[in-house]
mmCIF file of C-alpha atoms in Angstrom:
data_model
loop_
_atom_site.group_PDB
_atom_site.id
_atom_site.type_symbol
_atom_site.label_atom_id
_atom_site.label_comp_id
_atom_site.label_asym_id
_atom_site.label_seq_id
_atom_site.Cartn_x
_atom_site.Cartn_y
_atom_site.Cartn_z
ATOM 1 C CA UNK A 1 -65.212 -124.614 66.097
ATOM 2 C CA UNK A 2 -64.504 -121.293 66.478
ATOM 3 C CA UNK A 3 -64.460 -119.242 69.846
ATOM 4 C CA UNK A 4 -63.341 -116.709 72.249
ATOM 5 C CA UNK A 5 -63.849 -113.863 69.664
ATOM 6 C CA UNK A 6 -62.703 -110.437 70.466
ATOM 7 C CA UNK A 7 -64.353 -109.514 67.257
ATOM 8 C CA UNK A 8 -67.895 -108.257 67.146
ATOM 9 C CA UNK A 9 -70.324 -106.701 64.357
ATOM 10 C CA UNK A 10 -71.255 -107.599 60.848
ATOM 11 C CA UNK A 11 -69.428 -107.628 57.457
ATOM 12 C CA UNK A 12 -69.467 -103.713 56.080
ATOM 13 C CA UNK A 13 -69.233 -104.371 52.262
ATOM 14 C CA UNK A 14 -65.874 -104.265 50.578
ATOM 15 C CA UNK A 15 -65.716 -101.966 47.245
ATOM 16 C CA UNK A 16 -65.530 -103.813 43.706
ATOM 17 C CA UNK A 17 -64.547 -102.900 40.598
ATOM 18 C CA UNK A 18 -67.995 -102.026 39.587
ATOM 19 C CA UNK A 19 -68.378 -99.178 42.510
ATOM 20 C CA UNK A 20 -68.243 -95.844 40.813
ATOM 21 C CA UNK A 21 -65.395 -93.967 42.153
ATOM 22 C CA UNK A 22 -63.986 -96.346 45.064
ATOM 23 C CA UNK A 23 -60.927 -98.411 43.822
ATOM 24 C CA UNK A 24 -61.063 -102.127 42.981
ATOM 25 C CA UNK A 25 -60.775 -104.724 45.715
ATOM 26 C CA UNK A 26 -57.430 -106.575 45.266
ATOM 27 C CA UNK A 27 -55.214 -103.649 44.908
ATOM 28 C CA UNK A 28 -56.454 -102.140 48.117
ATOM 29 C CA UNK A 29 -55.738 -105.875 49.994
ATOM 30 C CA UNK A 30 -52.441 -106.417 47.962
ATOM 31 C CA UNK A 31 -51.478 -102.648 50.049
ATOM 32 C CA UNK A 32 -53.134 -102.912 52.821
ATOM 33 C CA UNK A 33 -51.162 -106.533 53.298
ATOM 34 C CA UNK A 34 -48.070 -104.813 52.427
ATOM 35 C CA UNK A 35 -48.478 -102.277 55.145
ATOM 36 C CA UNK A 36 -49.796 -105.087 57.704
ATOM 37 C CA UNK A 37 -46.267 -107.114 56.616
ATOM 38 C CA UNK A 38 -43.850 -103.737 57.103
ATOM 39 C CA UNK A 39 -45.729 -103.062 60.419
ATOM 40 C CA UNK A 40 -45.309 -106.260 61.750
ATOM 41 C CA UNK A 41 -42.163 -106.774 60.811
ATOM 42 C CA UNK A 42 -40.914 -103.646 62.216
ATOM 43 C CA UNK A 43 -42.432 -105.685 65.634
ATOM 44 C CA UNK A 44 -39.780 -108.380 65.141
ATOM 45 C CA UNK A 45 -42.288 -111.155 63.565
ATOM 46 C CA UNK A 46 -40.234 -113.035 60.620
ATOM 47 C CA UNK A 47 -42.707 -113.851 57.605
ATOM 48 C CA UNK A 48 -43.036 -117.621 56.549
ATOM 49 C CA UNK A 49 -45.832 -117.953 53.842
ATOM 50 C CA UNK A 50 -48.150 -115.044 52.270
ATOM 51 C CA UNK A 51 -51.628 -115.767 50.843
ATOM 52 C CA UNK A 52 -51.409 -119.402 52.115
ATOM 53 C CA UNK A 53 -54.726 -121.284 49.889
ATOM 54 C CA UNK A 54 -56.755 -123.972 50.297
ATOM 55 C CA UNK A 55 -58.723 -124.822 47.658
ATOM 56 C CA UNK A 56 -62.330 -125.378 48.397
ATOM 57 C CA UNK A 57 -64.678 -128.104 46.902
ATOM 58 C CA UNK A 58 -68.309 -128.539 45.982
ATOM 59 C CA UNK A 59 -69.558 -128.004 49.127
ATOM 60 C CA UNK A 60 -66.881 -126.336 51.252
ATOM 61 C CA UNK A 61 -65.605 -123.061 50.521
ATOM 62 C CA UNK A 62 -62.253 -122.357 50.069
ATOM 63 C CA UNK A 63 -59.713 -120.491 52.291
ATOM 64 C CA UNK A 64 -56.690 -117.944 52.962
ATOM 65 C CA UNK A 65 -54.541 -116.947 55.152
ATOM 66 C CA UNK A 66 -53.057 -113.436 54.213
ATOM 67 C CA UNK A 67 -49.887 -113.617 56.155
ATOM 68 C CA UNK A 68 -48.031 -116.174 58.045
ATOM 69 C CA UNK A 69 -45.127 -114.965 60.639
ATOM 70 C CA UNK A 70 -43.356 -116.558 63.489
ATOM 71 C CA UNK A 71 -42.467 -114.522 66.490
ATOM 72 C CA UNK A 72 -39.152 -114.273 67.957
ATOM 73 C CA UNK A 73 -40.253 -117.372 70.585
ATOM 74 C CA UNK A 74 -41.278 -119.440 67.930
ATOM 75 C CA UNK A 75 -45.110 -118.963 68.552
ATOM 76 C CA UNK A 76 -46.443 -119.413 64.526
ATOM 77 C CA UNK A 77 -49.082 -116.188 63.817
ATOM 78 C CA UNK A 78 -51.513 -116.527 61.142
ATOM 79 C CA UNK A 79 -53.067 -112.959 60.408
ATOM 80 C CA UNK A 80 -56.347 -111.653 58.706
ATOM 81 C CA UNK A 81 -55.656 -108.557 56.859
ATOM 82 C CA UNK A 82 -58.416 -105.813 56.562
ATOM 83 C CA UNK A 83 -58.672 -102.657 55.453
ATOM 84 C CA UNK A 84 -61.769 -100.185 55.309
ATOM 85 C CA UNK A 85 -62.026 -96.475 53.779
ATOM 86 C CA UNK A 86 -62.956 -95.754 57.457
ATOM 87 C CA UNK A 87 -64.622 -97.076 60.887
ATOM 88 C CA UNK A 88 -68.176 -96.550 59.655
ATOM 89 C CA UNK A 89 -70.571 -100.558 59.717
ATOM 90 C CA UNK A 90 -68.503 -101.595 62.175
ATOM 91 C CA UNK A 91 -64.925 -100.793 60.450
ATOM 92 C CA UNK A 92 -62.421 -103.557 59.431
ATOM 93 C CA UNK A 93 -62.304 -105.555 62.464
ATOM 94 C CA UNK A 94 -65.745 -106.103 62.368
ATOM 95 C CA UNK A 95 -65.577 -107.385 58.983
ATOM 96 C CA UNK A 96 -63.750 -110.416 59.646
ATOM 97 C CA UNK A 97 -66.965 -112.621 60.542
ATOM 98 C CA UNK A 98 -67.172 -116.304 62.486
ATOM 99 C CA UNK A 99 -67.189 -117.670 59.355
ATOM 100 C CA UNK A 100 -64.237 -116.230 57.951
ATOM 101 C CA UNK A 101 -62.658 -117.073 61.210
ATOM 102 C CA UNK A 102 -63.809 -120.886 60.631
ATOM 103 C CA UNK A 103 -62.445 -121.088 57.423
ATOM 104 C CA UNK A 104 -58.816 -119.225 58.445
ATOM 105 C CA UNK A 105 -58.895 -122.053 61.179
ATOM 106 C CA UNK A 106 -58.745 -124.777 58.810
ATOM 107 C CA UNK A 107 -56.641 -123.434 56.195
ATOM 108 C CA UNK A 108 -54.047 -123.307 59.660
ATOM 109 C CA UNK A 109 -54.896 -126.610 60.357
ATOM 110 C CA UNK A 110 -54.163 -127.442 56.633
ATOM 111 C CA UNK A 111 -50.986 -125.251 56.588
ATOM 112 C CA UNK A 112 -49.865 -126.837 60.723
ATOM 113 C CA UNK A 113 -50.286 -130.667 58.957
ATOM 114 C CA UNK A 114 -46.747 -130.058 57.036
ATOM 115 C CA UNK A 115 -44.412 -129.241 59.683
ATOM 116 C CA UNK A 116 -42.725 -131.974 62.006
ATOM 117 C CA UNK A 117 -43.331 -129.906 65.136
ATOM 118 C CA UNK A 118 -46.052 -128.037 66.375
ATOM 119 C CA UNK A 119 -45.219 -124.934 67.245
ATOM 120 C CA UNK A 120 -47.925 -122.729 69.593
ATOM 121 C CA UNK A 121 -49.986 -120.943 67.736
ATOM 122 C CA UNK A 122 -52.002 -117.689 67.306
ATOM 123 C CA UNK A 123 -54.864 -115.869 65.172
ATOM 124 C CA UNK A 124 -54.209 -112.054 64.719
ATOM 125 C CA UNK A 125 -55.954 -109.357 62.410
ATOM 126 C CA UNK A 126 -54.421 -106.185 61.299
ATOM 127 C CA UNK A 127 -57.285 -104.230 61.104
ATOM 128 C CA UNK A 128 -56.511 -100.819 58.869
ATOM 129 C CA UNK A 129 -59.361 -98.493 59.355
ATOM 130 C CA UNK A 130 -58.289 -95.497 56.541
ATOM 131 C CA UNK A 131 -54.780 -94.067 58.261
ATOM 132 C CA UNK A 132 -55.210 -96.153 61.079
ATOM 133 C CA UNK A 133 -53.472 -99.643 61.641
ATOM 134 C CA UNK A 134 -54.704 -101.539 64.856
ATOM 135 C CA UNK A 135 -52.936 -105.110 65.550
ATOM 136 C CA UNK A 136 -55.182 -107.487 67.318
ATOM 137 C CA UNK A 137 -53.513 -110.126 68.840
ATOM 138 C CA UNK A 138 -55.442 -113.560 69.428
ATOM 139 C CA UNK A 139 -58.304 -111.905 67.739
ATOM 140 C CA UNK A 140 -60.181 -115.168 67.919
ATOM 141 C CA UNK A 141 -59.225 -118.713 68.786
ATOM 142 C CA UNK A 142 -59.494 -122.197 67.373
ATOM 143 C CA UNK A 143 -61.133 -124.863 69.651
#
């Protein structure tokens, strides 16, 4: 279960490919995860794994992490990337829902199952909101 969300609001709608004159989806992610990576590295996080999967089955949906960094103490950081043209329905934040935030939680659990020691852990989201970049740190827990 999922709790202790600092995220609030509803999903605003992501473009697709099929949206006349807003750009296609996965080229806006692919950047806006570039830009989430070169931020927080510039804060001294190290990345370990990027678009970490785990493949759903016929009942369960599958899930992603977008980035996977260790701070300088060792504390493993599994971050939600988001971007949004701008704030409006809530902005990016908002868009990462408690389901999303269920199924990052097990795709860490997934990902936390292959290492010898657990490390302490935290959920982030780098929310970009047009220009602006916004790094929430322990966005949301697992419990």
């Amino acid at each position: 279960m999922v709790t202790g969300s600092r995220l609030s609001g509803r999903w605003g709608g992501a473009a697709s490919a099929g949206d006349a004159g807003r750009p296609a989806t996965k080229p806006v992610g692919d950047a806006a995860e570039q830009r989430a990576l070169a931020h927080l590295q510039g804060q001294g996080l190290r990345l370990e794994c990027r678009n970490y999967r785990l493949a759903g089955g016929p009942h369960v949906r599958g899930a992603e992490i977008d980035l996977i960094l260790r701070e300088r103490d060792g504390t493993l950081v599994f971050v939600e990337v988001r971007a949004r043209a701008d704030a409006r329905a809530g902005g990016a934040a908002a868009s990462v829902t408690l389901a999303k935030q269920r199924r990052i939680v097990r795709a860490a659990q997934h990902y936390l199952m292959r290492l010898a020691h657990l490390p302490p852990c935290r959920f982030d989201v780098v929310a970009i909101d047009g220009d602006t970049l916004q790094w929430i740190r322990g966005a949301f827990d697992a419990a």
